[in-house]
Tab-separated table of C-alpha atoms in Angstrom:
chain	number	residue	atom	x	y	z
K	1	UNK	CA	70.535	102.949	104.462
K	2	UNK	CA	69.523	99.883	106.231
K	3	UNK	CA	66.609	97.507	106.056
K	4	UNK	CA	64.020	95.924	108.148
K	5	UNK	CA	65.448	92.430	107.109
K	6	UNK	CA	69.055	93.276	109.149
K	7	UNK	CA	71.506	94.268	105.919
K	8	UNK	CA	72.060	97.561	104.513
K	9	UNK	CA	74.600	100.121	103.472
K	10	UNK	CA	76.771	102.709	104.937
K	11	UNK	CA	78.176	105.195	101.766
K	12	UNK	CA	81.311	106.839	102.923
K	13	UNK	CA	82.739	110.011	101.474
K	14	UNK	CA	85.116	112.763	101.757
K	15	UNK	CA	89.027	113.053	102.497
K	16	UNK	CA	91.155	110.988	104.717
K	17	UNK	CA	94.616	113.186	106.336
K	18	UNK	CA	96.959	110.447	107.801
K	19	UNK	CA	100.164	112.475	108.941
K	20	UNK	CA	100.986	113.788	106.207
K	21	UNK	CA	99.218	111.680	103.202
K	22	UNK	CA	96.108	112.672	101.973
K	23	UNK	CA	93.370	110.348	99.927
K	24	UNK	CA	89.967	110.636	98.664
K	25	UNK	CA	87.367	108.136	100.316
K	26	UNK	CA	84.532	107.482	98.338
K	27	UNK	CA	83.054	103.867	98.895
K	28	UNK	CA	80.139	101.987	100.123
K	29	UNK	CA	80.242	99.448	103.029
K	30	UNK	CA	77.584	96.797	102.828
K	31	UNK	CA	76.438	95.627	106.674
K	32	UNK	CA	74.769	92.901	108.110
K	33	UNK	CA	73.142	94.266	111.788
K	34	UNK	CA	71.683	93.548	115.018
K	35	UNK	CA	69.923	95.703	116.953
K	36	UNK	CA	70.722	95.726	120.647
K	37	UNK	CA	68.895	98.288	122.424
K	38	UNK	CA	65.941	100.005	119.925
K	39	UNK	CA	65.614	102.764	123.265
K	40	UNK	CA	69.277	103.632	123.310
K	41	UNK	CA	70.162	103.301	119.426
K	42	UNK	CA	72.510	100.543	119.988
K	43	UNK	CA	73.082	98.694	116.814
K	44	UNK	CA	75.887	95.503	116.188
K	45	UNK	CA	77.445	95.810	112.752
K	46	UNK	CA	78.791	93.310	111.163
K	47	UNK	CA	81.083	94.469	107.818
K	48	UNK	CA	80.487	92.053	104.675
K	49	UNK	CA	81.587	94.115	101.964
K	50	UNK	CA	82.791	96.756	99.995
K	51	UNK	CA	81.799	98.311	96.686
K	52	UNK	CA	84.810	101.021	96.032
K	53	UNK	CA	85.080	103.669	93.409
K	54	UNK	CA	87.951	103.972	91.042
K	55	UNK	CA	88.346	107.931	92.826
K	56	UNK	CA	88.793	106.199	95.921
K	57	UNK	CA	92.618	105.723	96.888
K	58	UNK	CA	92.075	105.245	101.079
K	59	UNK	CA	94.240	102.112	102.262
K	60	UNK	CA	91.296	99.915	102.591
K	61	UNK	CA	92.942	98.478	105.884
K	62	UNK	CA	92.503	101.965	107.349
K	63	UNK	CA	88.904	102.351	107.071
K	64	UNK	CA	87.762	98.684	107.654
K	65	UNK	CA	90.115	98.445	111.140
K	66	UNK	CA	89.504	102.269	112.376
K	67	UNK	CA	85.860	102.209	111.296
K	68	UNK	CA	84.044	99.864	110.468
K	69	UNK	CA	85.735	96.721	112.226
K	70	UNK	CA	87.025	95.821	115.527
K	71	UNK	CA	90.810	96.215	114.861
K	72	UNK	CA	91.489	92.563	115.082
K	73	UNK	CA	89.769	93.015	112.025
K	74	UNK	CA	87.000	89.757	112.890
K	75	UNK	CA	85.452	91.932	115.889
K	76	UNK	CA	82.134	93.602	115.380
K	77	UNK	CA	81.320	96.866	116.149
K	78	UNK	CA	78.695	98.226	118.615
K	79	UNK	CA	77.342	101.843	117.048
K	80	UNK	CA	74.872	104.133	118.558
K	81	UNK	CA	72.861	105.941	116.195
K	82	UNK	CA	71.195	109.009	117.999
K	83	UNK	CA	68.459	111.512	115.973
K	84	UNK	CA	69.942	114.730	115.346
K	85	UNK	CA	66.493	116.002	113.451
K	86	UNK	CA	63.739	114.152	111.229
K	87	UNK	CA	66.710	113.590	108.503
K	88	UNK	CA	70.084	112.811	110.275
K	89	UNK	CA	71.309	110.505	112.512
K	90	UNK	CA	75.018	111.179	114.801
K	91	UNK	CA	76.348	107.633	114.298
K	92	UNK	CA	79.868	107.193	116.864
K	93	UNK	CA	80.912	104.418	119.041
K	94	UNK	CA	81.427	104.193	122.781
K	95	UNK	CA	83.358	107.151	122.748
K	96	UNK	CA	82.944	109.558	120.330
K	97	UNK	CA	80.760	110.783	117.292
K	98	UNK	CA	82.242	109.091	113.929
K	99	UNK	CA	79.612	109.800	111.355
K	100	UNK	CA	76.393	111.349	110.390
K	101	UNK	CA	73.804	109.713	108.129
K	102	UNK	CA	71.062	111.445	106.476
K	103	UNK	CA	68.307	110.525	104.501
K	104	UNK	CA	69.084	110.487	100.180
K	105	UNK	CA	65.085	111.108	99.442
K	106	UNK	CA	64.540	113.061	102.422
């Protein structure tokens, strides 16, 4: 969920499958963004914080470097965030899908 005023919240969920290791994700990211092109979906995000459920047992190094930060860990990330219908958004970088958001109250 994100704001007019440039914070907001990414809640991330599910299973993570590294080689042969397996952990629960269940976590919210709290963001701080730009937007850089409103026609194109380009948003900057800028990772501030994490609020992480007991569940969750993903290296937190994992998901800030592969997904939410650059992996010098400092670098922010450019997402696009494209409508898939009046309740979901594909959110992915440069290259590929890497999420999609929907609406809680939708």
């Amino acid at each position: 969920m994100f704001d007019n005023n440039g914070s907001g919240t990414i809640s991330l969920a599910g299973m993570l499958t590294m080689g042969t290791s397996h952990y629960r994700v269940l976590r919210t990211a709290i963001m701080q963004y730009q937007t850089i092109d409103v026609e194109n979906g380009l948003f900057n995000l800028s990772h501030t914080g994490d609020a992480i459920q007991d569940y969750d047992n993903a290296p937190k190094d994992v998901i800030d470097t592969y997904l939410l930060r650059g992996t010098d860990g400092k670098t922010k990330r450019v997402f696009r965030a494209m409508p898939l219908n009046d309740h979901a958004y594909l959110v992915g970088n440069a290259y590929s899908p890497v999420m999609v958001c929907s609406k809680v109250n939708g």
